[in-house]
Amino acid sequence: HTIMNQSALKLIHPPQYKSGAPNRTRTALALMRPNSWSEKLYRQRGFLDVVKEFSRAGTHDLFFSLNGFGQYRRIEHLAQLNALFVDIDPMKVDIFGQNQELLMEYINQLIPHKFPPPNMIVSSGRGWWLIWLLEPTPAQALPTWNKVQAYFVDSLLHLGADPKCKDVTRVMRVPGSINSKTNQTVEFKVLHENRYRLDDLARQGFIHPKPSVRKVPSKSQPRQTM
């Protein structure tokens, strides 16, 4: 499991770029306790080493930033855009329960006309995250990132996407850590490793949300086989 966890984290925060230049940005790692939140930023190698130690200890409620930063996890310290993401709460749409396979059936029906295939699906212990990996993109592209991020989230509101989960400083649970609310282990599943160019996504029209006419069937309706 530790190897799998390291592999997923290396995909989100690659050690170097295609040019061979090292990744010098920092990743935030945060630990939530009942009455406290502690956070520190690490270079890529140090980040992976610390996560490995926490993983061995079976740490609960450990979080990391998907995007890269400088000294602090703040917009003004944003250094690099690594990913787009959507946080899906199954409690908002009462047909999925914890059925990841059924969720993916609905997601696949929206590909490619709504958005391209996600790189990862994450079981967070209470819901799911979808992650689209980007070619490392400078912080100056944040306005475009904001538009594409909002489009992805808005396109999945009818499937339970969290409308507030659009900020570039967002953190998510570390793979292999434990969600103390459910005592479930956080699991990452890599679907493919092809990274997207942010400007390509913008050019393809993944910016302006269109009203969704697709309705999710009620729980009483029979499930269609694919």
PDB file of C-alpha atoms in Angstrom, residues 32-169:
ATOM      1  CA  MET A  32      -5.963  17.497  11.887  1.00  0.00           C
ATOM      2  CA  ARG A  33      -6.485  16.697  15.566  1.00  0.00           C
ATOM      3  CA  PRO A  34      -9.769  17.087  17.522  1.00  0.00           C
ATOM      4  CA  ASN A  35      -8.825  20.606  18.607  1.00  0.00           C
ATOM      5  CA  SER A  36      -5.944  21.582  16.331  1.00  0.00           C
ATOM      6  CA  TRP A  37      -4.643  21.849  12.769  1.00  0.00           C
ATOM      7  CA  SER A  38      -0.888  21.695  12.138  1.00  0.00           C
ATOM      8  CA  GLU A  39       0.609  22.296   8.702  1.00  0.00           C
ATOM      9  CA  LYS A  40       4.038  22.402   7.075  1.00  0.00           C
ATOM     10  CA  LEU A  41       5.271  22.689   3.489  1.00  0.00           C
ATOM     11  CA  TYR A  42       7.893  20.352   2.018  1.00  0.00           C
ATOM     12  CA  ARG A  43       9.902  19.938  -1.148  1.00  0.00           C
ATOM     13  CA  GLN A  44       8.866  16.849  -3.103  1.00  0.00           C
ATOM     14  CA  ARG A  45      11.354  14.349  -1.653  1.00  0.00           C
ATOM     15  CA  GLY A  46      10.868  15.514   1.925  1.00  0.00           C
ATOM     16  CA  PHE A  47       7.114  15.447   1.460  1.00  0.00           C
ATOM     17  CA  LEU A  48       7.172  11.807   0.314  1.00  0.00           C
ATOM     18  CA  ASP A  49       9.476  10.781   3.182  1.00  0.00           C
ATOM     19  CA  VAL A  50       7.228  12.357   5.824  1.00  0.00           C
ATOM     20  CA  VAL A  51       4.089  10.849   4.278  1.00  0.00           C
ATOM     21  CA  LYS A  52       5.748   7.427   4.353  1.00  0.00           C
ATOM     22  CA  GLU A  53       6.419   7.747   8.074  1.00  0.00           C
ATOM     23  CA  PHE A  54       2.857   8.840   8.788  1.00  0.00           C
ATOM     24  CA  SER A  55       1.566   5.973   6.632  1.00  0.00           C
ATOM     25  CA  ARG A  56       3.535   3.406   8.611  1.00  0.00           C
ATOM     26  CA  ALA A  57       2.058   4.794  11.799  1.00  0.00           C
ATOM     27  CA  GLY A  58      -1.511   4.500  10.487  1.00  0.00           C
ATOM     28  CA  THR A  59      -2.130   8.216  10.904  1.00  0.00           C
ATOM     29  CA  HIS A  60      -5.676   9.571  10.915  1.00  0.00           C
ATOM     30  CA  ASP A  61      -6.855  12.750   9.160  1.00  0.00           C
ATOM     31  CA  LEU A  62      -3.760  13.653   7.135  1.00  0.00           C
ATOM     32  CA  PHE A  63      -4.180  16.133   4.257  1.00  0.00           C
ATOM     33  CA  PHE A  64      -2.062  17.490   1.392  1.00  0.00           C
ATOM     34  CA  SER A  65      -2.308  20.230  -1.228  1.00  0.00           C
ATOM     35  CA  LEU A  66      -2.789  19.225  -4.843  1.00  0.00           C
ATOM     36  CA  ASN A  67      -1.092  22.342  -6.173  1.00  0.00           C
ATOM     37  CA  GLY A  68       2.422  23.602  -5.479  1.00  0.00           C
ATOM     38  CA  PHE A  69       3.294  26.598  -3.311  1.00  0.00           C
ATOM     39  CA  GLY A  70       6.178  28.663  -2.035  1.00  0.00           C
ATOM     40  CA  GLN A  71       6.491  29.528   1.648  1.00  0.00           C
ATOM     41  CA  TYR A  72       2.797  29.261   2.569  1.00  0.00           C
ATOM     42  CA  ARG A  73      -0.375  27.587   1.237  1.00  0.00           C
ATOM     43  CA  ARG A  74      -1.918  30.846   0.118  1.00  0.00           C
ATOM     44  CA  ILE A  75      -2.955  32.204  -3.274  1.00  0.00           C
ATOM     45  CA  GLU A  76      -0.210  34.840  -3.168  1.00  0.00           C
ATOM     46  CA  HIS A  77       2.346  32.032  -2.685  1.00  0.00           C
ATOM     47  CA  LEU A  78       0.974  29.794  -5.449  1.00  0.00           C
ATOM     48  CA  ALA A  79       3.912  28.438  -7.478  1.00  0.00           C
ATOM     49  CA  GLN A  80       2.427  25.775  -9.746  1.00  0.00           C
ATOM     50  CA  LEU A  81      -0.866  24.317 -10.922  1.00  0.00           C
ATOM     51  CA  ASN A  82      -0.830  20.502 -10.920  1.00  0.00           C
ATOM     52  CA  ALA A  83      -4.440  19.370 -11.007  1.00  0.00           C
ATOM     53  CA  LEU A  84      -8.154  20.040 -11.362  1.00  0.00           C
ATOM     54  CA  PHE A  85     -10.549  18.256  -9.005  1.00  0.00           C
ATOM     55  CA  VAL A  86     -14.148  17.660  -7.992  1.00  0.00           C
ATOM     56  CA  ASP A  87     -15.318  16.561  -4.538  1.00  0.00           C
ATOM     57  CA  ILE A  88     -18.469  14.417  -4.767  1.00  0.00           C
ATOM     58  CA  ASP A  89     -20.686  13.924  -1.713  1.00  0.00           C
ATOM     59  CA  PRO A  90     -22.901  10.828  -2.170  1.00  0.00           C
ATOM     60  CA  MET A  91     -25.280  12.103   0.527  1.00  0.00           C
ATOM     61  CA  LYS A  92     -26.405  14.867  -1.851  1.00  0.00           C
ATOM     62  CA  VAL A  93     -27.646  12.364  -4.460  1.00  0.00           C
ATOM     63  CA  ASP A  94     -29.335   9.427  -2.803  1.00  0.00           C
ATOM     64  CA  ILE A  95     -28.651   6.741  -5.388  1.00  0.00           C
ATOM     65  CA  PHE A  96     -24.933   6.019  -5.099  1.00  0.00           C
ATOM     66  CA  GLY A  97     -24.512   5.078  -1.457  1.00  0.00           C
ATOM     67  CA  GLN A  98     -20.900   3.919  -1.469  1.00  0.00           C
ATOM     68  CA  ASN A  99     -21.196   2.356  -4.938  1.00  0.00           C
ATOM     69  CA  GLN A 100     -18.173   3.725  -6.810  1.00  0.00           C
ATOM     70  CA  GLU A 101     -18.916   1.557  -9.853  1.00  0.00           C
ATOM     71  CA  LEU A 102     -22.368   3.109 -10.264  1.00  0.00           C
ATOM     72  CA  LEU A 103     -20.938   6.610  -9.896  1.00  0.00           C
ATOM     73  CA  MET A 104     -18.397   5.907 -12.647  1.00  0.00           C
ATOM     74  CA  GLU A 105     -21.186   4.725 -14.955  1.00  0.00           C
ATOM     75  CA  TYR A 106     -22.737   8.183 -14.723  1.00  0.00           C
ATOM     76  CA  ILE A 107     -19.354   9.914 -15.033  1.00  0.00           C
ATOM     77  CA  ASN A 108     -18.535   7.931 -18.182  1.00  0.00           C
ATOM     78  CA  GLN A 109     -21.802   9.036 -19.764  1.00  0.00           C
ATOM     79  CA  LEU A 110     -20.524  12.629 -19.568  1.00  0.00           C
ATOM     80  CA  ILE A 111     -17.194  11.868 -21.290  1.00  0.00           C
ATOM     81  CA  PRO A 112     -16.007  13.440 -23.580  1.00  0.00           C
ATOM     82  CA  HIS A 113     -18.716  16.027 -24.293  1.00  0.00           C
ATOM     83  CA  LYS A 114     -18.743  17.462 -20.754  1.00  0.00           C
ATOM     84  CA  PHE A 115     -15.122  16.866 -19.745  1.00  0.00           C
ATOM     85  CA  PRO A 116     -12.202  14.526 -20.537  1.00  0.00           C
ATOM     86  CA  PRO A 117     -11.569  11.289 -18.600  1.00  0.00           C
ATOM     87  CA  PRO A 118     -10.274  11.922 -15.051  1.00  0.00           C
ATOM     88  CA  ASN A 119      -6.855  10.538 -14.113  1.00  0.00           C
ATOM     89  CA  MET A 120      -7.832   9.356 -10.646  1.00  0.00           C
ATOM     90  CA  ILE A 121     -10.832   8.534  -8.523  1.00  0.00           C
ATOM     91  CA  VAL A 122     -10.323   8.768  -4.781  1.00  0.00           C
ATOM     92  CA  SER A 123     -12.405   7.142  -2.070  1.00  0.00           C
ATOM     93  CA  SER A 124     -12.083   9.585   0.825  1.00  0.00           C
ATOM     94  CA  GLY A 125     -13.931   7.491   3.396  1.00  0.00           C
ATOM     95  CA  ARG A 126     -17.188   9.425   2.985  1.00  0.00           C
ATOM     96  CA  GLY A 127     -17.335  10.306  -0.704  1.00  0.00           C
ATOM     97  CA  TRP A 128     -15.162  10.571  -3.799  1.00  0.00           C
ATOM     98  CA  TRP A 129     -12.772  12.923  -5.505  1.00  0.00           C
ATOM     99  CA  LEU A 130     -12.105  13.036  -9.231  1.00  0.00           C
ATOM    100  CA  ILE A 131      -8.687  14.374 -10.243  1.00  0.00           C
ATOM    101  CA  TRP A 132      -7.451  15.583 -13.631  1.00  0.00           C
ATOM    102  CA  LEU A 133      -3.641  15.922 -13.774  1.00  0.00           C
ATOM    103  CA  LEU A 134      -2.184  18.949 -15.549  1.00  0.00           C
ATOM    104  CA  GLU A 135       1.142  19.462 -17.214  1.00  0.00           C
ATOM    105  CA  PRO A 136       2.861  21.619 -14.557  1.00  0.00           C
ATOM    106  CA  THR A 137       1.496  25.103 -15.215  1.00  0.00           C
ATOM    107  CA  PRO A 138       2.791  28.480 -13.941  1.00  0.00           C
ATOM    108  CA  ALA A 139       0.765  30.317 -11.306  1.00  0.00           C
ATOM    109  CA  GLN A 140       0.115  33.138 -13.818  1.00  0.00           C
ATOM    110  CA  ALA A 141      -2.462  30.853 -15.461  1.00  0.00           C
ATOM    111  CA  LEU A 142      -4.653  30.926 -12.331  1.00  0.00           C
ATOM    112  CA  PRO A 143      -7.509  32.907 -14.002  1.00  0.00           C
ATOM    113  CA  THR A 144      -7.844  30.190 -16.654  1.00  0.00           C
ATOM    114  CA  TRP A 145      -7.523  27.460 -14.017  1.00  0.00           C
ATOM    115  CA  ASN A 146     -10.329  29.076 -12.003  1.00  0.00           C
ATOM    116  CA  LYS A 147     -12.659  29.038 -15.018  1.00  0.00           C
ATOM    117  CA  VAL A 148     -11.956  25.409 -15.954  1.00  0.00           C
ATOM    118  CA  GLN A 149     -12.160  24.300 -12.304  1.00  0.00           C
ATOM    119  CA  ALA A 150     -15.547  26.017 -11.900  1.00  0.00           C
ATOM    120  CA  TYR A 151     -16.759  24.414 -15.121  1.00  0.00           C
ATOM    121  CA  PHE A 152     -15.810  20.890 -13.978  1.00  0.00           C
ATOM    122  CA  VAL A 153     -17.494  21.354 -10.585  1.00  0.00           C
ATOM    123  CA  ASP A 154     -20.620  22.944 -12.054  1.00  0.00           C
ATOM    124  CA  SER A 155     -20.904  20.163 -14.640  1.00  0.00           C
ATOM    125  CA  LEU A 156     -21.146  17.611 -11.823  1.00  0.00           C
ATOM    126  CA  LEU A 157     -23.448  19.418  -9.400  1.00  0.00           C
ATOM    127  CA  HIS A 158     -26.296  17.074 -10.359  1.00  0.00           C
ATOM    128  CA  LEU A 159     -24.146  14.126  -9.209  1.00  0.00           C
ATOM    129  CA  GLY A 160     -23.392  15.641  -5.818  1.00  0.00           C
ATOM    130  CA  ALA A 161     -20.320  17.809  -6.500  1.00  0.00           C
ATOM    131  CA  ASP A 162     -19.477  20.205  -3.680  1.00  0.00           C
ATOM    132  CA  PRO A 163     -20.038  23.724  -5.137  1.00  0.00           C
ATOM    133  CA  LYS A 164     -17.615  25.228  -2.602  1.00  0.00           C
ATOM    134  CA  CYS A 165     -14.702  22.993  -3.623  1.00  0.00           C
ATOM    135  CA  LYS A 166     -13.200  25.283  -6.272  1.00  0.00           C
ATOM    136  CA  ASP A 167     -10.252  26.987  -4.590  1.00  0.00           C
ATOM    137  CA  VAL A 168      -6.674  26.460  -5.696  1.00  0.00           C
ATOM    138  CA  THR A 169      -5.429  26.142  -2.087  1.00  0.00           C
TER     139      THR A 169
END
